[in-house]
Coordinates of C-alpha atoms in Angstrom, one line a residue:
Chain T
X1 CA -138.1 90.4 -73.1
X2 CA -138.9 88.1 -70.3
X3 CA -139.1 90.5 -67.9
X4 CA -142.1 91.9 -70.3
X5 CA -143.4 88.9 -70.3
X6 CA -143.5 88.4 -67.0
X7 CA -144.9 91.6 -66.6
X8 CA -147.6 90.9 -68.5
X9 CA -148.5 87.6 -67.2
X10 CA -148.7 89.0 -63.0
X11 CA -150.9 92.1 -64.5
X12 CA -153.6 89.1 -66.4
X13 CA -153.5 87.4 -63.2
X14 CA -153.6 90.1 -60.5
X15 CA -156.8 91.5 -63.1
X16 CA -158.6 88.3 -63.4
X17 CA -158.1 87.4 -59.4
X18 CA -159.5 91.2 -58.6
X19 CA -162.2 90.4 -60.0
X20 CA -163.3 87.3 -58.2
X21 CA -164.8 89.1 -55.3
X22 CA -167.4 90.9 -57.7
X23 CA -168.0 87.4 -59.4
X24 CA -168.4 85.9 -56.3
X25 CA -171.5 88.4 -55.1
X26 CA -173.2 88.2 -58.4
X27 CA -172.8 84.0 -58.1
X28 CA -174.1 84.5 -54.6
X29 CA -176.8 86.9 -55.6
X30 CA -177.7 84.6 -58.3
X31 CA -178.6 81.5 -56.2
X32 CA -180.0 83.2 -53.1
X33 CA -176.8 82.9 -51.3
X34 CA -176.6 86.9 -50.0
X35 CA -178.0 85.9 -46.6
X36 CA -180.9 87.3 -44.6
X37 CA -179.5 90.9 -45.3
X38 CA -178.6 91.0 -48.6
X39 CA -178.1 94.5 -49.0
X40 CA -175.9 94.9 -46.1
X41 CA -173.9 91.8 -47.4
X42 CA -173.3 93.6 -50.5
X43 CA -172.4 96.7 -49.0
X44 CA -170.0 95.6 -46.8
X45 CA -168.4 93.2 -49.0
X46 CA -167.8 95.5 -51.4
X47 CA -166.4 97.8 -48.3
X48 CA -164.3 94.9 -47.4
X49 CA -162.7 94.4 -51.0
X50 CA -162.4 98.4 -51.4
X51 CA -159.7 98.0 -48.2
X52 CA -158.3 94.7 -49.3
X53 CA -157.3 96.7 -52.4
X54 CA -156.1 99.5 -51.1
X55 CA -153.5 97.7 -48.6
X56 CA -152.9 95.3 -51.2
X57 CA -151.3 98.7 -53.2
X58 CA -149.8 100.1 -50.7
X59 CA -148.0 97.2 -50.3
X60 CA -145.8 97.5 -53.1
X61 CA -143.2 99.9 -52.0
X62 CA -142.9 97.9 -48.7
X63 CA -142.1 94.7 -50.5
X64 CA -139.6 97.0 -53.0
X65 CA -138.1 98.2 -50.1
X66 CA -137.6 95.0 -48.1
X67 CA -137.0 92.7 -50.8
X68 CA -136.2 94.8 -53.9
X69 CA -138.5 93.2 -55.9
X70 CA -139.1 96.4 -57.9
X71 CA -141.1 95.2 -61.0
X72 CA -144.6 95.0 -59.3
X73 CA -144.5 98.9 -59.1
X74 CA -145.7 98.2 -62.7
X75 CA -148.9 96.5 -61.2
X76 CA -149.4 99.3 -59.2
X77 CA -151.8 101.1 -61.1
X78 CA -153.9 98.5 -61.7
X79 CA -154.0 97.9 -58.1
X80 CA -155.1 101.4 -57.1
X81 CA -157.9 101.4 -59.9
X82 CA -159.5 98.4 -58.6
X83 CA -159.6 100.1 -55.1
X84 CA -161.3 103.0 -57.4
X85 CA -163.9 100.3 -59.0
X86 CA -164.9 98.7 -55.6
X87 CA -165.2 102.0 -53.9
X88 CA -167.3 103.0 -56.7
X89 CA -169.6 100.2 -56.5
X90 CA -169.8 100.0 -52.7
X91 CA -170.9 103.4 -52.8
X92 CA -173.3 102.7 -55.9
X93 CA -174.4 100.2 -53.8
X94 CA -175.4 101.9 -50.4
X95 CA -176.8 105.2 -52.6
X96 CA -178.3 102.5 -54.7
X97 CA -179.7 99.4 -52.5
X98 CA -179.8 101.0 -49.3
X99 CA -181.4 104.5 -49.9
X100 CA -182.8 104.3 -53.2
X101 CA -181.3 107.6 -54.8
X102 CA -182.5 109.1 -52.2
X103 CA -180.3 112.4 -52.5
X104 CA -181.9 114.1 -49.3
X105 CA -181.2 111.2 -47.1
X106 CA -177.8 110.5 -48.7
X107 CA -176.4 114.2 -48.3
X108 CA -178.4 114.3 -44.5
X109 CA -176.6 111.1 -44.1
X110 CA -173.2 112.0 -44.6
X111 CA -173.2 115.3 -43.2
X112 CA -174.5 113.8 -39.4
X113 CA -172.6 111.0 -39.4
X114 CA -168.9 110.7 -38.6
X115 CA -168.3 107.3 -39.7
X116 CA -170.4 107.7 -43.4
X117 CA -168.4 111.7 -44.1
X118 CA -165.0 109.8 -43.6
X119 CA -165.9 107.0 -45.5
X120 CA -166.8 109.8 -48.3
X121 CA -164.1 112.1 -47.5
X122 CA -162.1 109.2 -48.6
X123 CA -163.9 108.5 -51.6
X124 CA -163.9 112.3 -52.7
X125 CA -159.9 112.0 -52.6
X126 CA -159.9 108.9 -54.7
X127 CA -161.2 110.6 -57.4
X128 CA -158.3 113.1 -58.7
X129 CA -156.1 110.1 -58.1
X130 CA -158.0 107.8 -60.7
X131 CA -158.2 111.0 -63.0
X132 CA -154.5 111.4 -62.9
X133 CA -153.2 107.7 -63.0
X134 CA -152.3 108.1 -67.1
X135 CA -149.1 108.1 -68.4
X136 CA -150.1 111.4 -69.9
X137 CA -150.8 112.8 -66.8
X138 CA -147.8 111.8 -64.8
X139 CA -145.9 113.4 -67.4
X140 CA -147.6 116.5 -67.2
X141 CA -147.8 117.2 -63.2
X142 CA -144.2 115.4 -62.6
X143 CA -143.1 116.6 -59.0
X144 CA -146.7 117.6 -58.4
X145 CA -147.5 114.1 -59.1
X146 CA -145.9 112.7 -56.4
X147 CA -147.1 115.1 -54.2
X148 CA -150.6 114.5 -55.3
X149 CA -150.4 110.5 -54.5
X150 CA -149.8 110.8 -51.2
X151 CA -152.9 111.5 -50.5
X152 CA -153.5 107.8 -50.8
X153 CA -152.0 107.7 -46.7
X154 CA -154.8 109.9 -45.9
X155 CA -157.4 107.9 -48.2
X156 CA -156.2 104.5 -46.5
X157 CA -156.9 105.8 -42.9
X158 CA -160.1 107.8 -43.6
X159 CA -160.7 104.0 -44.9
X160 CA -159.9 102.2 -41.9
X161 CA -161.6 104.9 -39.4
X162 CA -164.7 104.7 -41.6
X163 CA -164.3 101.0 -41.1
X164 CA -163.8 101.2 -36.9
X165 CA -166.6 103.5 -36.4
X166 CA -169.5 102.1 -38.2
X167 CA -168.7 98.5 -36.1
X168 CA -170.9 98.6 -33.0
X169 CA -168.6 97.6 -30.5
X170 CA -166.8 94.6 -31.4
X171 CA -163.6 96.2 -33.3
X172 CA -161.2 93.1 -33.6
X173 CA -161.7 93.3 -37.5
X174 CA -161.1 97.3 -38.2
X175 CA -158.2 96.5 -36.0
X176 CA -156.3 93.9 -38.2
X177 CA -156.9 96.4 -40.9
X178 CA -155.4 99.0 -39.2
X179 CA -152.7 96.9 -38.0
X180 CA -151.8 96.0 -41.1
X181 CA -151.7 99.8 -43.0
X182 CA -149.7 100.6 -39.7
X183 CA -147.2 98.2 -40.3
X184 CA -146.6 99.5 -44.4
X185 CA -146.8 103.0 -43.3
X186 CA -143.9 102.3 -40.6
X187 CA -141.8 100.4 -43.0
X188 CA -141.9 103.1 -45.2
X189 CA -141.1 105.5 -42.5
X190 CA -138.3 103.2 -41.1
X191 CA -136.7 103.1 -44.7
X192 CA -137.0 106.6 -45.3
X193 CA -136.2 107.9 -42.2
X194 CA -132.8 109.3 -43.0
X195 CA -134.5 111.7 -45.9
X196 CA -137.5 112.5 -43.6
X197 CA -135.0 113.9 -41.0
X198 CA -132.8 115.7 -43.5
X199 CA -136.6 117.9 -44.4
X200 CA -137.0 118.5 -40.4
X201 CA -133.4 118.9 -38.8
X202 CA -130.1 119.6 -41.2
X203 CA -127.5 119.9 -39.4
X204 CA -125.4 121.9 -42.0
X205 CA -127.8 125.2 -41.9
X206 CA -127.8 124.6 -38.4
X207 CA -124.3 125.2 -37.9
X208 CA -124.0 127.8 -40.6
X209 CA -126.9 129.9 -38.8
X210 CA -125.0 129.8 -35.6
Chain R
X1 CA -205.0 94.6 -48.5
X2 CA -202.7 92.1 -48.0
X3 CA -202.4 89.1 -50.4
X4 CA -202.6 85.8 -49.2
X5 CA -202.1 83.4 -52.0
X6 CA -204.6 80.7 -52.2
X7 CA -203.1 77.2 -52.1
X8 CA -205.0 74.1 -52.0
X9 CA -204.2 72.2 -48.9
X10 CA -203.2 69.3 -50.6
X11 CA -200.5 70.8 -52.0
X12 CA -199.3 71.9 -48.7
X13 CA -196.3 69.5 -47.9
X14 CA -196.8 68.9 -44.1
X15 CA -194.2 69.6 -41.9
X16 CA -194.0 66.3 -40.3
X17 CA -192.7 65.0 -44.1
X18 CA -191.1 67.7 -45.0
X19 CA -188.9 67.8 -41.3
X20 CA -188.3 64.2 -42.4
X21 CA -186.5 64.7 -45.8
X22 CA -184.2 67.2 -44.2
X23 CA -183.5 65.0 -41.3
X24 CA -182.7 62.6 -43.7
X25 CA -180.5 65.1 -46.0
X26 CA -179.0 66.1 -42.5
X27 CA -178.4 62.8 -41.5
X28 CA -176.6 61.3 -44.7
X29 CA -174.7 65.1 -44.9
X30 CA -173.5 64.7 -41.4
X31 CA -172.1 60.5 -41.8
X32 CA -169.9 61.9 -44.6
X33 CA -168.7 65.1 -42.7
X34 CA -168.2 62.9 -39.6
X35 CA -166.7 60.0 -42.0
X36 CA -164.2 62.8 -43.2
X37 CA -163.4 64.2 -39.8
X38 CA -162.7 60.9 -38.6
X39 CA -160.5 59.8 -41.6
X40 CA -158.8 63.7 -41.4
X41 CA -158.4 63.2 -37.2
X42 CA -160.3 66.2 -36.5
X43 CA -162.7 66.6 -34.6
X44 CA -166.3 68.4 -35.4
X45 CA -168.6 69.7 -33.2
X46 CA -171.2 70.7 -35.8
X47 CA -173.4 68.2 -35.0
X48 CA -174.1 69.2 -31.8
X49 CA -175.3 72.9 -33.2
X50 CA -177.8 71.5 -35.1
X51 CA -180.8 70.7 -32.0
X52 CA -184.0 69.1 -33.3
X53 CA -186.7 71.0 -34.1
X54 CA -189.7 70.2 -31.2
X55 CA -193.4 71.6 -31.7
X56 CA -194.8 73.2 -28.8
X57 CA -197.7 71.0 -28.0
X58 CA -200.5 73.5 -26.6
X59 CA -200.4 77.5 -27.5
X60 CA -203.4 79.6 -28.2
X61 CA -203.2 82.1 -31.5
X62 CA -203.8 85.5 -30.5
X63 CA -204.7 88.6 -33.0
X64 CA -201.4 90.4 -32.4
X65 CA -199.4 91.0 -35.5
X66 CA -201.8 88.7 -37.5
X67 CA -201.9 91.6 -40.5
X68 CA -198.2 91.2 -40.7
X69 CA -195.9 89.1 -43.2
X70 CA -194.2 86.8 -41.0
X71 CA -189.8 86.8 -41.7
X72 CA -188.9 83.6 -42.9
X73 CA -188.1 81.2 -40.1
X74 CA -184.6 80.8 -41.5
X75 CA -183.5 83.9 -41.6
X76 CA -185.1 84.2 -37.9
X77 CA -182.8 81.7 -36.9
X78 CA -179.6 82.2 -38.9
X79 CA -179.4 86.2 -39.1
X80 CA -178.7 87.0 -35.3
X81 CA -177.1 89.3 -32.5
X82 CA -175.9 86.7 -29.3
X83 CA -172.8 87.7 -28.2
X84 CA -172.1 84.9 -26.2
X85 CA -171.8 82.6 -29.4
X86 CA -169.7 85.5 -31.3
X87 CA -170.3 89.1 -32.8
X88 CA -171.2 88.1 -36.4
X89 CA -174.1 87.4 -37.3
X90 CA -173.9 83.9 -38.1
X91 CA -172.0 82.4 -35.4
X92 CA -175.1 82.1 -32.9
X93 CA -176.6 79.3 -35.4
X94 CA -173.5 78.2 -36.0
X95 CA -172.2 77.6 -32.4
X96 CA -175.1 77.6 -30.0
X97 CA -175.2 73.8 -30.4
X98 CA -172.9 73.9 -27.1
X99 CA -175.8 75.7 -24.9
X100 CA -177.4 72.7 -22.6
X101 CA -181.5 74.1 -22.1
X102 CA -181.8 70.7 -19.9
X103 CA -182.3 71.0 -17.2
X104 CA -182.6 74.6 -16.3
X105 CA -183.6 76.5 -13.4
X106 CA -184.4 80.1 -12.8
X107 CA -183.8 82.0 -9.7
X108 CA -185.9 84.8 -9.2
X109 CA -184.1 87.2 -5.9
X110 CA -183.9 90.7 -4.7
X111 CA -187.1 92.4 -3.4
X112 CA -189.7 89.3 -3.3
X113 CA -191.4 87.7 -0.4
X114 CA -188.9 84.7 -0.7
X115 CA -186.4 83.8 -3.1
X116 CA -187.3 81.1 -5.1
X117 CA -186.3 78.8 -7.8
X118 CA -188.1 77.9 -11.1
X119 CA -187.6 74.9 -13.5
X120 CA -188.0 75.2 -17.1
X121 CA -190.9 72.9 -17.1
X122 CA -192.7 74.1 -14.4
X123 CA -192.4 78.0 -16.7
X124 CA -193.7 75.9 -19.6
X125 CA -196.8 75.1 -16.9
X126 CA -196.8 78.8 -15.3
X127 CA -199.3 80.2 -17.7
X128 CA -201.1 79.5 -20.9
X129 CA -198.8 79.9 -23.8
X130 CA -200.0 81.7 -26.8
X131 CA -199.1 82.8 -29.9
X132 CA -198.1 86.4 -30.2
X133 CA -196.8 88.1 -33.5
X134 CA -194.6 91.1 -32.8
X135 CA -192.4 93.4 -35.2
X136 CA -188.8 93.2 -33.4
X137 CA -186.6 96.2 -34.1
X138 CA -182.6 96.0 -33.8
X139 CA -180.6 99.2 -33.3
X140 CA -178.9 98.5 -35.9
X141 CA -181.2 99.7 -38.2
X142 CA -182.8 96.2 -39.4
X143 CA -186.3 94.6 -38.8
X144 CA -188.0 91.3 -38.3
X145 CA -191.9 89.9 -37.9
X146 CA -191.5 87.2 -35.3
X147 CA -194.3 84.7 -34.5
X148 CA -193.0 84.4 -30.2
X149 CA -194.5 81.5 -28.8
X150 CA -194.3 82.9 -24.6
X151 CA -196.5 84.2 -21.9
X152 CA -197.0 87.8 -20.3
X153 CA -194.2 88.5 -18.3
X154 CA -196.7 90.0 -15.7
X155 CA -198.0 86.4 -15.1
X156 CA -194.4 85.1 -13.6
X157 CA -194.3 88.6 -11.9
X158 CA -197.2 87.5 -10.1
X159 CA -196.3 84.5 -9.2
X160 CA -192.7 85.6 -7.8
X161 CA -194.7 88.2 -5.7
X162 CA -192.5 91.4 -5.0
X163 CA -192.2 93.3 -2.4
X164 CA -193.9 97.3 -2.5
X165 CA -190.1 98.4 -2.7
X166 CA -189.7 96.4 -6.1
X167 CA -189.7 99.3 -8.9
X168 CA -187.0 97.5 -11.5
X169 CA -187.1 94.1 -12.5
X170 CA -183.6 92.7 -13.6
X171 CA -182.8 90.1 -16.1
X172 CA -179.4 87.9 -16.1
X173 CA -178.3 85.2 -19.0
X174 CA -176.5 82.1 -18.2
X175 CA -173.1 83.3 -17.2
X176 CA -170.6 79.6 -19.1
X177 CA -167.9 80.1 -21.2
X178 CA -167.9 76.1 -21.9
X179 CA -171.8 76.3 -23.2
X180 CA -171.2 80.0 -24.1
X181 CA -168.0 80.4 -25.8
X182 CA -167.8 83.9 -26.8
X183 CA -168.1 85.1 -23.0
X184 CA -164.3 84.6 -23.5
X185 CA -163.7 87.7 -25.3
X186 CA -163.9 90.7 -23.7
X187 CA -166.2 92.9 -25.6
X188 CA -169.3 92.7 -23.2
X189 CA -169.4 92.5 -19.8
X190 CA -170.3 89.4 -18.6
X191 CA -173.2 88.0 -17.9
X192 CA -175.4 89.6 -19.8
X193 CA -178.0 91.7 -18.1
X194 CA -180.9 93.9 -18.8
X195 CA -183.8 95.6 -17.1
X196 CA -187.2 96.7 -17.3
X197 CA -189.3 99.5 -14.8
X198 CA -191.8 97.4 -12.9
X199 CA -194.6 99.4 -15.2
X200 CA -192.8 98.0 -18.3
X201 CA -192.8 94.5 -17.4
X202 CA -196.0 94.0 -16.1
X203 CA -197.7 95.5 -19.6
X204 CA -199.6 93.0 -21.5
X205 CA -197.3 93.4 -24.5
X206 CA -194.1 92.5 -22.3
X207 CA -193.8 88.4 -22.8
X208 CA -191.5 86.1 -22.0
X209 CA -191.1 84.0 -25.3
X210 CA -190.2 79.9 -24.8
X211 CA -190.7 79.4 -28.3
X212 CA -191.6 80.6 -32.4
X213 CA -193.0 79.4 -35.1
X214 CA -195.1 76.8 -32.9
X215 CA -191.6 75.5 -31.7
X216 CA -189.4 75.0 -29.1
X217 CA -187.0 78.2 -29.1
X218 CA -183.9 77.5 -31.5
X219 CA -180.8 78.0 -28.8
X220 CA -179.5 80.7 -31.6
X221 CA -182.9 82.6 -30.5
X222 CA -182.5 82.5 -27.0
X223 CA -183.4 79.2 -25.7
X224 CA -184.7 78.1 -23.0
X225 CA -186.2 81.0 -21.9
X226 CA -186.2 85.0 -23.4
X227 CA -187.4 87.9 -23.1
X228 CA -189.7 90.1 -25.7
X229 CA -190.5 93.6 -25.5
X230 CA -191.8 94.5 -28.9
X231 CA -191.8 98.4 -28.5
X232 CA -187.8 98.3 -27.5
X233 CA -185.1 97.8 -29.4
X234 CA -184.0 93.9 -30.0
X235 CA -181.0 94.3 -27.6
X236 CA -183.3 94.6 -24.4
X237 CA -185.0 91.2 -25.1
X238 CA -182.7 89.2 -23.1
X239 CA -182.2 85.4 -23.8
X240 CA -181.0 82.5 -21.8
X241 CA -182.2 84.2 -18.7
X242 CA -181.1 81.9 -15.4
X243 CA -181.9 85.2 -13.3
X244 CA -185.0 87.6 -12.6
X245 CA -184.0 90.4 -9.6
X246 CA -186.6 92.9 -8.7
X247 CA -184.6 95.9 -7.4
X248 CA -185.6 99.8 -6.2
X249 CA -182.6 101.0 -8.4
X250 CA -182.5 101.0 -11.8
X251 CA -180.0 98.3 -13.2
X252 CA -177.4 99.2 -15.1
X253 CA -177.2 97.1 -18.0
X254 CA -174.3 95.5 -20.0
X255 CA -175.3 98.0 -23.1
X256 CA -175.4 100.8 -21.0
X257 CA -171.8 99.7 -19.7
X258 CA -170.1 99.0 -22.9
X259 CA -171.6 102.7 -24.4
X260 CA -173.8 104.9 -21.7
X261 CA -173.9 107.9 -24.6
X262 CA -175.3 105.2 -27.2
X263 CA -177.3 103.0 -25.3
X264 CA -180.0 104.0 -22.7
X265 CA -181.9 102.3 -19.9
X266 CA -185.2 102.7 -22.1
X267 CA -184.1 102.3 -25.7
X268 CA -187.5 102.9 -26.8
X269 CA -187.8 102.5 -31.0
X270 CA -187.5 106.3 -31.6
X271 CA -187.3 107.2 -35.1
X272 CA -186.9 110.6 -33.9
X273 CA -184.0 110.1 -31.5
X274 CA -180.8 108.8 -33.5
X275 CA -178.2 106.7 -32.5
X276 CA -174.9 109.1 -32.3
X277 CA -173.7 106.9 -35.2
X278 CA -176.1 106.4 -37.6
X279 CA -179.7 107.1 -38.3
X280 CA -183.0 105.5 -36.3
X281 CA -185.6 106.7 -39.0
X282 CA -185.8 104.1 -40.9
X283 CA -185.4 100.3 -41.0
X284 CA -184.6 97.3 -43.3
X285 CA -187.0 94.6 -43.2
X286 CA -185.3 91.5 -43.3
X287 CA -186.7 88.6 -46.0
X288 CA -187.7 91.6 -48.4
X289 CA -184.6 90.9 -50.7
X290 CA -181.8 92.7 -52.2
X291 CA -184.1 95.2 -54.6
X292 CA -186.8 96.3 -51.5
X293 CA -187.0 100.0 -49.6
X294 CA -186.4 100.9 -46.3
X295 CA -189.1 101.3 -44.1
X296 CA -190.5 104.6 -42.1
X297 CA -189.4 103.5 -38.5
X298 CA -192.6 104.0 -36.3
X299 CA -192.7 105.6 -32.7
X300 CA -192.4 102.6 -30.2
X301 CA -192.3 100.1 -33.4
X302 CA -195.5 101.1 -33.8
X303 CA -196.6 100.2 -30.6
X304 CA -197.6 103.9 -29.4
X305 CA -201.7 103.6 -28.8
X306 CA -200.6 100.7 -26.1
X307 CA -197.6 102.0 -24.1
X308 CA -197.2 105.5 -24.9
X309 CA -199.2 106.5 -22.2
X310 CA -196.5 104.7 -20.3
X311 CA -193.7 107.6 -21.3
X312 CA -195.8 110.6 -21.3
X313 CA -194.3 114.0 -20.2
X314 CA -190.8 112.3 -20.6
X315 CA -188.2 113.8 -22.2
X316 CA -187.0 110.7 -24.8
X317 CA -183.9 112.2 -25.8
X318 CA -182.9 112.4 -22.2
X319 CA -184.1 109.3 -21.3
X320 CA -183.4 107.4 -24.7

């Protein structure tokens, strides 16, 4: 009972404070406070908030797996489909704001440039993940699930190249990103190391082999 | 064509009063901040970013640029590239307050008659200083209409007398990491340098700017002393130049260092010839708002009918 509650309570907060980045452009757009480049302001923002999100799920297991705090895997979902929102509305944004639903320039766009078909590669992925985050749908694919979500490691450094390559030389903020997914990718790695061997190297069919 | 709303010129607040309600804001804003930083201990260096705002006393308007809708002089001077003060965008109006333009002397070297030194003053007194309004294009895809304040480069060119064997002329910023303190990281290499071909910088449209909007140049914009070259992207217009070299080899600038396949010796505006990461074809004008189109780029920022003759037979995606 008090665990529901508390449940409950983190997912009101951790919805309400997601939000605060989006309510913080429109109060910014609002009283003329978007800059001299408003567009790019928006653009990257939403960028910004997209990986802040993403990291910000991915964190989970490392904390569960540190400190065995294993309740926020409940939050989990919520976290991943606010990644889906602000990916959604950065891209709205630049498709949007920036060229005008301009299809031509958008497809031309993101088939010549590295850093823009990365940054979509990565949205295209998102997409069966949002699709399948129901209960209904875990149910259904099961194993296949779990072998569908991981695409979220390939999402998250699609995300942070996207990120490195669009900067024009001065990379010291892609890199805390990628510091940071690097460090929850190797704790996951580090904690799971005994079962990632056992899928390379067993010992046992070795021996029985020889 | 263009609109130009009619307003009485009583209503007009002059700038005199107007300059004296914000220095007053300021003033009263900055006695609490200091008030707080001194109750808090800290100290804040704020103050010093924000120079006064000095009108140039003599310039002559000219007819360049006069069709065009000038960029609001804030966003001029709060929405800029200057490394030295940090890579975002902001921090040059934020931190150039530590950049001393007083005095200031420029050297000019290499393949001239005699070296020789220039104050700032006597750059102010090198030529008459007019008023030129010029589209300035950055790389990065965005777009300005700048009222420069400057002379033609060609006029100090003459004055520094080169040698025959002169064929670049070089360009070097004020190499401090106490008045520049973003020359402490390591993501350009330092000081700052750029070049012209002697052809380029003697062209009528080549200027060295000393100040904008009828003012002395905002340190976030260069100051003392830049250089504008309206048909080339932003980057090449060097500021806080303490050194002009005229050299037979082509300098190698700190662009063409820190990327040679992204960043050429000419970086003409080329809607035609992309940057390997993104597109050159069109531009964002800057001041248009959150809801306004990107603009067609033009060939040489629409500069072609003056210096195209300059590049003809050249191959610009070789030499981009």
């Amino acid at each position: 009972m008090q665990r529901n509650n508390l449940i409950i309570n983190a997912k009101i907060a951790f919805f309400v404070i997601a939000l605060l980045p989006l309510a913080r452009l429109v109060w910014l757009g609002l009283t003329d406070g978007l800059g001299a480049n408003p567009v790019e302001f928006v653009i990257r923002s939403l960028g910004t908030w997209t990986l802040v999100c993403l990291l910000v799920t991915l964190s989970v297991t490392p904390i569960r797996l540190i400190f065995g705090i294993n309740w926020l895997v409940q939050l989990r979902r919520m976290m991943g489909l606010f990644t889906f929102f602000y990916v959604c509305l950065h891209l709205l944004a630049y498709a949007g704001l920036d060229q005008w639903f301009d299809w031509q320039a958008i497809v031309h766009d993101i088939a010549k440039h590295p850093y823009v078909l990365v940054g979509f590669s990565a949205f295209v992925l998102m997409i069966p993940l949002a699709v399948t985050s129901n209960q209904a749908m875990i149910r259904r694919l099961r194993q296949r699930w779990k072998m569908l979500h991981r695409l979220v490691y390939l999402i998250a450094i699609l995300g942070v190249t996207h990120y490195w390559w669009l900067v024009k030389k001065d990379v010291s903020e892609p890199f805390i990103y990628a510091v940071v997914l690097f460090i929850l990718l190797a704790v996951r790695v580090y904690y799971k190391r005994p079962r990632l061997l056992g899928t390379f190297w067993r010992p046992d069919k070795a021996a029985t082999g020889a | 064509m263009k609109h130009v709303p009619i307003i009485p010129a009583s209503e007009i607040t002059p700038r005199e009063i107007y300059q004296g309600r914000r220095e007053f804001i300021k003033v009263a804003g900055l006695g609490a901040i200091a008030g707080a930083a001194m109750l808090s201990g800290m100290s804040f260096d704020a103050a010093a970013a924000q120079s006064p705002r000095r009108k140039i006393g003599k310039f002559v308007k000219t007819p360049y640029g006069s069709d065009e809708k000038l960029t609001p002089y804030e966003d001029i001077t709060t929405y800029n590239n200057f490394y030295e003060f940090g890579t975002n965008k902001s921090d040059p109006s934020q931190y150039a307050g530590s950049l001393v333009t007083r005095p200031w002397t420029v050297n000019i070297e290499g393949e001239v008659k005699r070296p020789k030194s220039i104050a700032i003053d006597d750059i102010f007194k090198l030529a008459p200083l007019e008023e030129r309004i010029y589209r300035m294009r950055c790389v990065e895809g965005w777009s300005m209409v700048i009222p420069w304040v400057g002379f033609p480069l060609a006029d100090l060119i003459k004055w520094a007398e080169p040698t025959g064997n002169a064929k670049y002329i070089e360009f070097i910023t004020l190499d401090n990491q106490q008045m520049m303190p973003g020359q402490r990281s390591g993501v350009l290499d330092w000081p700052y340098n750029e070049g012209l071909r002697l052809d380029e910088a003697m062209h009528p449209l080549t200027i060295l700017a000393v100040g904008l909007y009828g003012e002395v140049l905002p340190n976030q914009n260069g100051a003392p002393l830049r250089l504008v070259v309206p048909w080339k992207y932003g980057f090449k217009g060097i500021k806080s130049i303490v050194k002009i070299r005229f050299t037979e080899k082509m300098p190698v600038s700190s662009w063409m260092k820190a990327g040679p396949s992204e960043y050429g010796f000419y970086s003409n505006v080329n809607p035609n010839v992309d940057h390997p990461r993104w597109s050159q074809a069109t531009e964002r004008r800057i001041g248009e708002g959150l809801f306004a189109r990107r603009r067609k780029t033009l060939m040489f920022n629409g500069y072609a009918e003056q210096v195209g003759q300059m590049y003809a037979g050249m191959d610009l995606k070789k030499y981009f």
